[in-house]
mmCIF file of C-alpha atoms in Angstrom:
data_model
loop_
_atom_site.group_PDB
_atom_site.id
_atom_site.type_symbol
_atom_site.label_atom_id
_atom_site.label_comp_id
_atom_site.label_asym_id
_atom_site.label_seq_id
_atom_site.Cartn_x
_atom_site.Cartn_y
_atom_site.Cartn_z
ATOM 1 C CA UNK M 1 0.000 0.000 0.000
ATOM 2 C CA UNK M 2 3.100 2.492 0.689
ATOM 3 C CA UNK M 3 4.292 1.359 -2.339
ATOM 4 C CA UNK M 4 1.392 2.250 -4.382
ATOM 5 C CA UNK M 5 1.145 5.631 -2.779
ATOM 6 C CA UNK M 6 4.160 6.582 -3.433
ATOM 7 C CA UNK M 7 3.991 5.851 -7.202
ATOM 8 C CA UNK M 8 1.095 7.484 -6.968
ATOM 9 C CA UNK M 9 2.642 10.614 -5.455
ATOM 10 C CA UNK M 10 5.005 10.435 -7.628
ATOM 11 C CA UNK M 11 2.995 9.969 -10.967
ATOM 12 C CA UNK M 12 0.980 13.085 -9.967
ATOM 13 C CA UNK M 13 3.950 14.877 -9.071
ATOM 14 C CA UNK M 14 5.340 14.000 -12.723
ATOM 15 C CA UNK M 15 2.660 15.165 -14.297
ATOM 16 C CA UNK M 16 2.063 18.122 -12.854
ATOM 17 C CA UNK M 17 6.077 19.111 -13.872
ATOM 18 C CA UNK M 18 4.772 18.239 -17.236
ATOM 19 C CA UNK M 19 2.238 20.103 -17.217
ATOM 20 C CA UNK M 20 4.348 23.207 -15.853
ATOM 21 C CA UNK M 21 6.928 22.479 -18.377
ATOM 22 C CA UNK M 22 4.842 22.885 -21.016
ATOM 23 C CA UNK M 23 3.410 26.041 -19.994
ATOM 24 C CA UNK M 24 6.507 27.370 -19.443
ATOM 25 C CA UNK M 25 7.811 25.897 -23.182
ATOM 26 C CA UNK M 26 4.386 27.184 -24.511
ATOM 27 C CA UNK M 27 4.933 30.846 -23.022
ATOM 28 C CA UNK M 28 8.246 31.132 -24.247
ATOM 29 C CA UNK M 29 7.682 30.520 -27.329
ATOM 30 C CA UNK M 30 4.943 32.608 -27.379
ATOM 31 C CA UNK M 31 6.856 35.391 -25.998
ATOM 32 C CA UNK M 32 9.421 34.944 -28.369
ATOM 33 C CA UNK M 33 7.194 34.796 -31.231
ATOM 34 C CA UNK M 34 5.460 38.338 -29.904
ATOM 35 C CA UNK M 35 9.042 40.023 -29.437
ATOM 36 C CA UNK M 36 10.063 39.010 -32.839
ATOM 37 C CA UNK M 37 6.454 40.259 -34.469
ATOM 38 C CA UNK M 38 7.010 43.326 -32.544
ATOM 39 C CA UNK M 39 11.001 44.102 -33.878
ATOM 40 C CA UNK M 40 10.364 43.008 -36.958
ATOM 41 C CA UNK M 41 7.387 45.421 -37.707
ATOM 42 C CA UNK M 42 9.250 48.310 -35.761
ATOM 43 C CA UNK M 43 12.758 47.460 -38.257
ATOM 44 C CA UNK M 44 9.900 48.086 -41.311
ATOM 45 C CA UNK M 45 8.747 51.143 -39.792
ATOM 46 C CA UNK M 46 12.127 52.921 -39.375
ATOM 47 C CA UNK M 47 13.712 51.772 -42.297
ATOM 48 C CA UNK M 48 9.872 53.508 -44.251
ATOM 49 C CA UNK M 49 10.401 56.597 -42.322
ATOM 50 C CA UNK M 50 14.308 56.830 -42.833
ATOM 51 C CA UNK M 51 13.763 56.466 -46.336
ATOM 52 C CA UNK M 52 11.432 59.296 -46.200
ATOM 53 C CA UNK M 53 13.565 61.212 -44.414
ATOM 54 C CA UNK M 54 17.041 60.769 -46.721
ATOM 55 C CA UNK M 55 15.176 61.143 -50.286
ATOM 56 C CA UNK M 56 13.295 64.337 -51.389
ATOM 57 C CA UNK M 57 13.601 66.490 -54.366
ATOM 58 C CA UNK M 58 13.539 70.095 -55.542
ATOM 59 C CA UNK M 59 12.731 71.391 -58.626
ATOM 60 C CA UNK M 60 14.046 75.058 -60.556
ATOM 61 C CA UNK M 61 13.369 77.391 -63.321
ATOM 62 C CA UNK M 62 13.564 80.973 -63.877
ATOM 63 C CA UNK M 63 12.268 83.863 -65.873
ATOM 64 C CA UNK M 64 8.497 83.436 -65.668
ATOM 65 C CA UNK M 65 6.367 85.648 -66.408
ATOM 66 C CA UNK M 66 2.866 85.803 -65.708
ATOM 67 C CA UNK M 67 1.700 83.957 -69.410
ATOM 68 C CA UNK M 68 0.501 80.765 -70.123
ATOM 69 C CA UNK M 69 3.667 79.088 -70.353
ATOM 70 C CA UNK M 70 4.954 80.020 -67.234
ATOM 71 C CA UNK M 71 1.483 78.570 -65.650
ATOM 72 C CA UNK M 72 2.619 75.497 -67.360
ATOM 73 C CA UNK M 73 5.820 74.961 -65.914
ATOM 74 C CA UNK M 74 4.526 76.066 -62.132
ATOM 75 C CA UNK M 75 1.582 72.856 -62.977
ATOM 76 C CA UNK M 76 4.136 70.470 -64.332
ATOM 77 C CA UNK M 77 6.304 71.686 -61.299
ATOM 78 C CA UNK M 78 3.432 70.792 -58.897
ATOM 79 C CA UNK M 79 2.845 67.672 -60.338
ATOM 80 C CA UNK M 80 6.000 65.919 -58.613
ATOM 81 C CA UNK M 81 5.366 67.589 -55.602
ATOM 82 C CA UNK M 82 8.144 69.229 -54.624
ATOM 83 C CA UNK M 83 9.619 69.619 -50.840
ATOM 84 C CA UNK M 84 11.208 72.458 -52.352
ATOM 85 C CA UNK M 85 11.127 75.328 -55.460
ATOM 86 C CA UNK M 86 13.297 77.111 -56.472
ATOM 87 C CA UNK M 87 12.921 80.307 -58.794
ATOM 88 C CA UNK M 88 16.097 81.753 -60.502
ATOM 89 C CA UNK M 89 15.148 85.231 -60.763
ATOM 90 C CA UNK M 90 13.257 87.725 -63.668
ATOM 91 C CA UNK M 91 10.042 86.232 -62.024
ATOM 92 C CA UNK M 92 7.212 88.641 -63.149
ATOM 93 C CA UNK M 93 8.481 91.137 -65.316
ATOM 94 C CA UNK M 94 5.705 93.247 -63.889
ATOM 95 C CA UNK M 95 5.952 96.520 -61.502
ATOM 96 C CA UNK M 96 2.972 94.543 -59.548
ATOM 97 C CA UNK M 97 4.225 91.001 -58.824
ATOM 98 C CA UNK M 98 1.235 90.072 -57.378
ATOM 99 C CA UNK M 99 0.029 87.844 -60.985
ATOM 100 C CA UNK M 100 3.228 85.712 -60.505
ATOM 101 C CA UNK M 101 2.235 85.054 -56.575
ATOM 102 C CA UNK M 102 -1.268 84.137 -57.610
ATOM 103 C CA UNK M 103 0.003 81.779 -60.213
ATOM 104 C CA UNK M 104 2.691 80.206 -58.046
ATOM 105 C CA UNK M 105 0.347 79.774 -54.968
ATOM 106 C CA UNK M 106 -0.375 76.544 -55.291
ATOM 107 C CA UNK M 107 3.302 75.337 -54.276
ATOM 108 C CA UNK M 108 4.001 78.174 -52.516
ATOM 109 C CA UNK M 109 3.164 76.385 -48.851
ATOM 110 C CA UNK M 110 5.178 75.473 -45.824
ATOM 111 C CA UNK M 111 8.348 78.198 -46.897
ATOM 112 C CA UNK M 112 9.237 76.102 -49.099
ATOM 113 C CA UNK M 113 9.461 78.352 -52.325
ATOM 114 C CA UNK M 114 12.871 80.189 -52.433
ATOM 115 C CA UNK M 115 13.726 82.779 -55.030
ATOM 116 C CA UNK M 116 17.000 84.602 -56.295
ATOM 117 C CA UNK M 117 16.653 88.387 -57.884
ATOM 118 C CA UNK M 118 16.570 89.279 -61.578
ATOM 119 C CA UNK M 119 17.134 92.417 -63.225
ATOM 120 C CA UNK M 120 13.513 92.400 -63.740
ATOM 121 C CA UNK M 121 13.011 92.070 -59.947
ATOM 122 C CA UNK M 122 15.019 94.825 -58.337
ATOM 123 C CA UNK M 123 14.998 97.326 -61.527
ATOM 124 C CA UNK M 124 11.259 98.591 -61.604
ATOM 125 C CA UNK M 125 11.715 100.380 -57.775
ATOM 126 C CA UNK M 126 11.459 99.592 -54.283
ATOM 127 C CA UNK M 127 7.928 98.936 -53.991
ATOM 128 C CA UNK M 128 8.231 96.104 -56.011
ATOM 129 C CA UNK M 129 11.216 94.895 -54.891
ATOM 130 C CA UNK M 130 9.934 95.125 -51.411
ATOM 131 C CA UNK M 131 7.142 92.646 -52.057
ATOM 132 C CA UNK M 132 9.050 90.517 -52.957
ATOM 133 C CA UNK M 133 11.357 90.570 -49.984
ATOM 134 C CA UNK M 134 8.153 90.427 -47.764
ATOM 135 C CA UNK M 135 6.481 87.695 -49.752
ATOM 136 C CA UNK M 136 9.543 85.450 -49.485
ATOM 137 C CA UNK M 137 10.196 86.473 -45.819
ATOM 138 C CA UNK M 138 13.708 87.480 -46.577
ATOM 139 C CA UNK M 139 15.975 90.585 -45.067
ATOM 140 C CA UNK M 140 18.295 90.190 -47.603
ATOM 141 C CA UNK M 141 18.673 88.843 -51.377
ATOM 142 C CA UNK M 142 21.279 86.716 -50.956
ATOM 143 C CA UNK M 143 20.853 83.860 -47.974
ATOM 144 C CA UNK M 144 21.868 80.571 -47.415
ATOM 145 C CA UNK M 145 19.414 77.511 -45.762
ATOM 146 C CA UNK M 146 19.895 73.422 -45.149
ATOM 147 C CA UNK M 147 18.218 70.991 -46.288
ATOM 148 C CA UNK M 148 18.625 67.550 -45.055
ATOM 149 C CA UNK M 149 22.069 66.716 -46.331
ATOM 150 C CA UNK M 150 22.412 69.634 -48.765
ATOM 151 C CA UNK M 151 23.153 73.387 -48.239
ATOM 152 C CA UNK M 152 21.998 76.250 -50.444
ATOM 153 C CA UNK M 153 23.030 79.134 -51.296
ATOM 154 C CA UNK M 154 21.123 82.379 -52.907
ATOM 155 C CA UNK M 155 22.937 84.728 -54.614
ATOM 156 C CA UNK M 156 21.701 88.108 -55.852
ATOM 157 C CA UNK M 157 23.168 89.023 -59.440
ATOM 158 C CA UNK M 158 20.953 91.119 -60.831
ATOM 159 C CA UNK M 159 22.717 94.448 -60.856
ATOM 160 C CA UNK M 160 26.108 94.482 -58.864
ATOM 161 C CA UNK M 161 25.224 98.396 -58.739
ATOM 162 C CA UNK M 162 22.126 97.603 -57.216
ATOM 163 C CA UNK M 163 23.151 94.786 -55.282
ATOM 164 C CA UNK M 164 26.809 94.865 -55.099
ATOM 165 C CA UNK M 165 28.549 91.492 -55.848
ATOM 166 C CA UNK M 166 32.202 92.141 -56.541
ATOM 167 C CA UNK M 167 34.586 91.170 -54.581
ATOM 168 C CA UNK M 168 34.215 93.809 -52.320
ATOM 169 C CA UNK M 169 30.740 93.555 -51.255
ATOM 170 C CA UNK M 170 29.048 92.409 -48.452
ATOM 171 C CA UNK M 171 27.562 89.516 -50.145
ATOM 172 C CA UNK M 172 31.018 88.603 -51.558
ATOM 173 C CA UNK M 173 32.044 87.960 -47.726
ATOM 174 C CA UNK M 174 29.408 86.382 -46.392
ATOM 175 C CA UNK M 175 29.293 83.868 -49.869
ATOM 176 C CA UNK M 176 33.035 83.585 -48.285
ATOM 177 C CA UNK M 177 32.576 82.351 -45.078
ATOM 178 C CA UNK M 178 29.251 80.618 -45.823
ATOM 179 C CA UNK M 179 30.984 77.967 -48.022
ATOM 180 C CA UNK M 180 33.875 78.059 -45.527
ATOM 181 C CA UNK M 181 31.492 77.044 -42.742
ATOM 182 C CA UNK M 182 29.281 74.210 -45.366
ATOM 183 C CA UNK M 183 32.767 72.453 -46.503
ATOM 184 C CA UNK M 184 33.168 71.889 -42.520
ATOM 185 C CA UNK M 185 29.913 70.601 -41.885
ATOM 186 C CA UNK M 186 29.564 66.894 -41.923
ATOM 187 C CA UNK M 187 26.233 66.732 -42.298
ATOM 188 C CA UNK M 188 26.266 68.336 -45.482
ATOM 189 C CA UNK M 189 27.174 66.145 -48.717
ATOM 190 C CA UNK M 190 25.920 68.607 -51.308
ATOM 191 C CA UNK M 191 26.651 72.541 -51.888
ATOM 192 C CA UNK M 192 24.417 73.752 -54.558
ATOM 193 C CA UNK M 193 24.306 77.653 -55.676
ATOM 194 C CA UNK M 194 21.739 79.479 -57.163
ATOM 195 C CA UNK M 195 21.866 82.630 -58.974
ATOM 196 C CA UNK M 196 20.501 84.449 -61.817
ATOM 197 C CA UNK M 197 23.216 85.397 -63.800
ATOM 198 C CA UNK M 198 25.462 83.229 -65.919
ATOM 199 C CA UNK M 199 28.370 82.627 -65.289
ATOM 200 C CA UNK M 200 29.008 80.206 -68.389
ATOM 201 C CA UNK M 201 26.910 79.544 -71.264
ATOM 202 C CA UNK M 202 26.900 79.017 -74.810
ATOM 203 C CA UNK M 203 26.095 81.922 -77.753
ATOM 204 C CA UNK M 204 22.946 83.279 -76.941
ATOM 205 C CA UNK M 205 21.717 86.934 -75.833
ATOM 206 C CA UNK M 206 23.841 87.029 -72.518
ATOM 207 C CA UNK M 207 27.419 85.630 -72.897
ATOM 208 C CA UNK M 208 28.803 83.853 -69.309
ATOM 209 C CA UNK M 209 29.866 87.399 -66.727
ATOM 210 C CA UNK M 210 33.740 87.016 -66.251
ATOM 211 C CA UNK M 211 33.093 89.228 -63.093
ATOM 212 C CA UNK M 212 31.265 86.542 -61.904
ATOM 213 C CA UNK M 213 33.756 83.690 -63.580
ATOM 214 C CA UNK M 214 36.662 85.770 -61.579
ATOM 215 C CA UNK M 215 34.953 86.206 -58.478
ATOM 216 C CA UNK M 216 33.352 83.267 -57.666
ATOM 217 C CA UNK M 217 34.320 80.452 -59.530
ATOM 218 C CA UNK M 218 37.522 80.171 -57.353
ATOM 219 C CA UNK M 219 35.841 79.844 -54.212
ATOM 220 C CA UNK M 220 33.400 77.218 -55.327
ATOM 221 C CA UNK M 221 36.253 75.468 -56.195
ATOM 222 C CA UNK M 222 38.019 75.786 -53.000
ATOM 223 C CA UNK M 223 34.957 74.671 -50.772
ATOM 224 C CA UNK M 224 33.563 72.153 -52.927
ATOM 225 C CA UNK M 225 30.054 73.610 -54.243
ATOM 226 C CA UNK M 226 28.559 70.525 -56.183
ATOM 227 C CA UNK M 227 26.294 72.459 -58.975
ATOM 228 C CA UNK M 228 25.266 75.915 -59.801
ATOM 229 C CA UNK M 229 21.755 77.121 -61.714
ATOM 230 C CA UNK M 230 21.445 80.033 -63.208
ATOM 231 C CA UNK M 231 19.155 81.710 -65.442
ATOM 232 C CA UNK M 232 18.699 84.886 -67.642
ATOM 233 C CA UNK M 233 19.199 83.158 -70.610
ATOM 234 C CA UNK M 234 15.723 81.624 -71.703
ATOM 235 C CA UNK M 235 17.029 78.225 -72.674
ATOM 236 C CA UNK M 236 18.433 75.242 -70.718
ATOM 237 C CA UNK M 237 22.013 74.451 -71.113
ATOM 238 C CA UNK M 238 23.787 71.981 -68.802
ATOM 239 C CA UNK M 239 27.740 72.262 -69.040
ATOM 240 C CA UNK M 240 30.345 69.168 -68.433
ATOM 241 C CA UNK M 241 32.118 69.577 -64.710
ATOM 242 C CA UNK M 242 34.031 72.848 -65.227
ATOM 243 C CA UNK M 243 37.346 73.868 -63.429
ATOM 244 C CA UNK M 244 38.064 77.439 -63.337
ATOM 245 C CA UNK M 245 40.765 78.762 -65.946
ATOM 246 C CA UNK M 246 43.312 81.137 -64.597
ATOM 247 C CA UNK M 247 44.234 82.317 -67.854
ATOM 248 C CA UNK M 248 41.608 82.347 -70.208
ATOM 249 C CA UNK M 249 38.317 82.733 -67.960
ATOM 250 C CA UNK M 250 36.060 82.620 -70.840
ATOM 251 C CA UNK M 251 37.613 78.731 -71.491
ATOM 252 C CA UNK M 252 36.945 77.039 -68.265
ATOM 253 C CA UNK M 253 38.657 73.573 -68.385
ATOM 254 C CA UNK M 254 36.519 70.515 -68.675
ATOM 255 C CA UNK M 255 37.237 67.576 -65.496
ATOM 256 C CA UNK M 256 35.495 65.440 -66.813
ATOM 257 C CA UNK M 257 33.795 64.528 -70.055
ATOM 258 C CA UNK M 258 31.153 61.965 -69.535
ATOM 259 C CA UNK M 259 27.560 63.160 -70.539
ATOM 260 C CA UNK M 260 25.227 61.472 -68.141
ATOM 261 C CA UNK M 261 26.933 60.069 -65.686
ATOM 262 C CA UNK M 262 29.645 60.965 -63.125
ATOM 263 C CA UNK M 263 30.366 59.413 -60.012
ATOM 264 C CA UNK M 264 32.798 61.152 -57.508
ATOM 265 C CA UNK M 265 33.877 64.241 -59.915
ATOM 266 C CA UNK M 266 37.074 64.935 -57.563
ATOM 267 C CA UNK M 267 37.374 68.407 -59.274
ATOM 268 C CA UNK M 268 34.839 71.396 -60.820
ATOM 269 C CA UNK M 269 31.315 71.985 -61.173
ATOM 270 C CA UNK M 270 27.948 71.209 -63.535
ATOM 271 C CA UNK M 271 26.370 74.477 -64.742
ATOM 272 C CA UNK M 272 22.717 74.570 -65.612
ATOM 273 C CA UNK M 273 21.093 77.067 -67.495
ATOM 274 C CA UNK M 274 17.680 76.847 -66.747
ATOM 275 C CA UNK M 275 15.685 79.882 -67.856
ATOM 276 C CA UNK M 276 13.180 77.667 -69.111
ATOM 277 C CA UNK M 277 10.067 79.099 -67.124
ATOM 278 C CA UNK M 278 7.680 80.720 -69.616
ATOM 279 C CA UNK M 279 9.548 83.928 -71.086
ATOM 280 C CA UNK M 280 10.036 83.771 -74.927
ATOM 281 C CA UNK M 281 12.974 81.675 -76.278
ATOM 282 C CA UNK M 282 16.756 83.097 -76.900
ATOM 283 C CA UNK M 283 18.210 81.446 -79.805
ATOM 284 C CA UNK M 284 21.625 80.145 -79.976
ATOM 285 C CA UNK M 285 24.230 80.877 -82.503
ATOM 286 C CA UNK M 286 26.447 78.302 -81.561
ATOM 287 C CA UNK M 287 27.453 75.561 -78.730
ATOM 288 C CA UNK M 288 30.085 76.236 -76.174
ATOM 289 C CA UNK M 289 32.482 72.886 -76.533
ATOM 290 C CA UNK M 290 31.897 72.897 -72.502
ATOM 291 C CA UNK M 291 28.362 72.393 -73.026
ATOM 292 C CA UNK M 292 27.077 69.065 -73.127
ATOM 293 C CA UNK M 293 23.346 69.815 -73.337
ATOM 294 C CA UNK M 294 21.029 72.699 -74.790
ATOM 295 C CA UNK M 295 17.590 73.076 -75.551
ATOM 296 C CA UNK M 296 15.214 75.580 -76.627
ATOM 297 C CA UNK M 297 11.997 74.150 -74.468
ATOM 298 C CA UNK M 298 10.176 75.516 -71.649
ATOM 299 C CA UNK M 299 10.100 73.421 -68.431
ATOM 300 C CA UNK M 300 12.026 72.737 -65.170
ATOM 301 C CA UNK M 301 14.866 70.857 -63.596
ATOM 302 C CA UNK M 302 13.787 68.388 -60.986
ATOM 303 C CA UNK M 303 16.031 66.795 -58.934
ATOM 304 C CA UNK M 304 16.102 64.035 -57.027
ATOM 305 C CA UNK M 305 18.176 64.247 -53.561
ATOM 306 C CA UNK M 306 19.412 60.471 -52.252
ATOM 307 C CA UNK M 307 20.972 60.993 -49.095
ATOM 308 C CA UNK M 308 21.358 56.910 -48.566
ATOM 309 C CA UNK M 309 23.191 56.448 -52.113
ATOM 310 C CA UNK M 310 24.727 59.800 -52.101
ATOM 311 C CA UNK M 311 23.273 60.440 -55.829
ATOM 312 C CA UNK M 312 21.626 63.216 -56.990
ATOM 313 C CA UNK M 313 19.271 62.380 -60.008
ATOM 314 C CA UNK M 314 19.268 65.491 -62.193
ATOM 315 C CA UNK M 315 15.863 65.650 -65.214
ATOM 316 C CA UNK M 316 14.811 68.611 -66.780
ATOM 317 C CA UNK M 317 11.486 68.107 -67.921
ATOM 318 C CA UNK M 318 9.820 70.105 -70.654
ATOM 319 C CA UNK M 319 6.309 71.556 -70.031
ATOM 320 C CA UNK M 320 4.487 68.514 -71.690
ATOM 321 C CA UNK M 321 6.169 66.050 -69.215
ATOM 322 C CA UNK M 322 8.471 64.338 -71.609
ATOM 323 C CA UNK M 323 12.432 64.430 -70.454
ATOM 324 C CA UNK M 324 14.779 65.825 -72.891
ATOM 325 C CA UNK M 325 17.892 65.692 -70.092
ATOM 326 C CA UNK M 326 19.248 63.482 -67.664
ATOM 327 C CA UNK M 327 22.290 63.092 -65.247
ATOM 328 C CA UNK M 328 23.379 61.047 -62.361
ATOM 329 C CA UNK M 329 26.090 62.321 -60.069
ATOM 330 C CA UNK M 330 27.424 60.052 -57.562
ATOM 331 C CA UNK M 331 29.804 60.643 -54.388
ATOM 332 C CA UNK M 332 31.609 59.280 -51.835
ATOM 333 C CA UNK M 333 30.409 60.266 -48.662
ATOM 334 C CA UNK M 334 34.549 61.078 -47.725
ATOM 335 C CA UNK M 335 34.677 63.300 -50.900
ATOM 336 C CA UNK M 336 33.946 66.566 -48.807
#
């Protein structure tokens, strides 16, 4: 009878461990099973939102006007939904600006429509040149801003006796130390400088400005500036990677001379021409042999900012929708 009780003791007691074992297996697994669920969906969420956060793109054109065209290119330019415009000066040709800022209202939200001068801008009085300070929210024409891994700068080259930019001026020093204080910043892969003015281009109404050529051109080689658009010229050009030429200004030497696709240019900048935004066309009489690309179209560059690849995916787009340029540039994230 002992005997029995004991086995029976000890059967119970057996399968009660069992029992406790496999909760406790069960659990586990369960818990395991929940944690994993739980990383795994959290990994997908923060890898969506970093990739929202390290792509966006801009898009830029210049020399508007208040016509149909120009209400073309600010519709195509909606239609990729920028994060940010930007407008390369001559803008309404009108004393009253206030047709150009009804026509670009619909992507003029958040701040995130930024504008350099034209002669047009800043030549027809204060008043109107006011607005447009006070529209923009700016103190003064030429300003610099970050965007996630890129810098910007403004420049103001509509009339340097206007708005002085020789190498004297005010904005000449703060362009200076701006770059100075980008090329040190590590969270900044890309310089890119807008300004309305050419400082290259191919034989059309307004030859490249050697005061700008002298000026500037130095120091955006010294601190690394990635591209430069300009406008003034109502046409799109897009020039190889240009190095500045000490003795013939006019001849800037070509780094590199791929067409559509350059990864880690070590040395000299792409210029676009893109004053593409609704003004009537300036012919060309001839093609610069450091210009790879030029088109008589109306439209806008868009680019496309990849801060995980370090690429910048350059289109200009003409007003139907249709690309008529391309270019990939590529860099190593130790080029800067």
């Amino acid at each position: 009878m002992k005997i029995e009780n004991t086995l029976d003791s000890l059967v119970r007691d057996f399968l009660v461990s069992s029992y406790s074992i496999k909760c406790f297996i069960l659990l586990f697994l369960f818990s395991f099973s929940l944690v994993f669920l739980i990383n795994h969906s959290y990994a997908t969420d923060k890898n969506e939102v970093a990739s929202k956060v390290q792509k966006f793109n801009f898009v830029a054109a210049g020399d508007f006007g208040c016509g149909d065209e120009a209400k073309k290119t600010i519709d195509m330019m909606s239609s990729k939904q920028p994060e940010l415009v930007i407008a390369l000066g001559d803008l309404a040709y009108k004393k009253n600006p206030d047709c150009w800022f009804n026509l670009i209202s619909p992507l003029e939200k958040g701040n995130k429509f930024k504008i350099s001068f034209g002669e047009h801008d800043v030549s027809r009085g204060n008043v109107t040149y006011d607005k447009y300070l006070n529209q923009f929210n700016l103190i003064k024409p030429f300003y610099s801003f970050d965007y996630n891994n890129v810098h910007f700068i403004a420049m103001a080259t509509a009339k340097n006796k206007l708005i002085p930019y020789n190498t004297t001026s005010e904005q000449y020093q703060f362009i200076k130390n701006d770059l100075i204080q980008a090329s040190k910043n590590k969270k900044i892969d890309w310089i890119i400088v807008y300004s309305f003015r050419s400082f290259y281009s191919s034989n059309t109404t307004h030859p490249g400005l050697d005061e700008l050529q002298d000026a500037y051109h130095p120091l955006f080689e010294k601190y690394n500036v990635d591209i430069v658009l300009q406008g003034h010229n109502h046409n799109y050009q897009r020039t190889y990677p240009l190095s500045y030429n000490v003795t013939k200004q006019y001849t800037p030497i070509i780094t590199d001379k791929n067409t559509e696709y350059y990864n880690n240019i070590e040395k000299g900048q792409i210029f676009f021409t893109v004053g593409t935004g609704g003004a009537d066309f300036y012919n060309f009489t001839g093609q610069a042999p450091y210009v790879v690309k030029q088109l008589l179209q109306h439209g806008f560059l868009n680019v496309d900012v990849d801060e995980s690849d370090s690429k910048l995916l350059v289109k200009f787009y003409d007003n139907t929708g249709v690309t008529r340029d391309q270019v990939i540039i590529l860099k190593h994230k130790s080029n800067r």
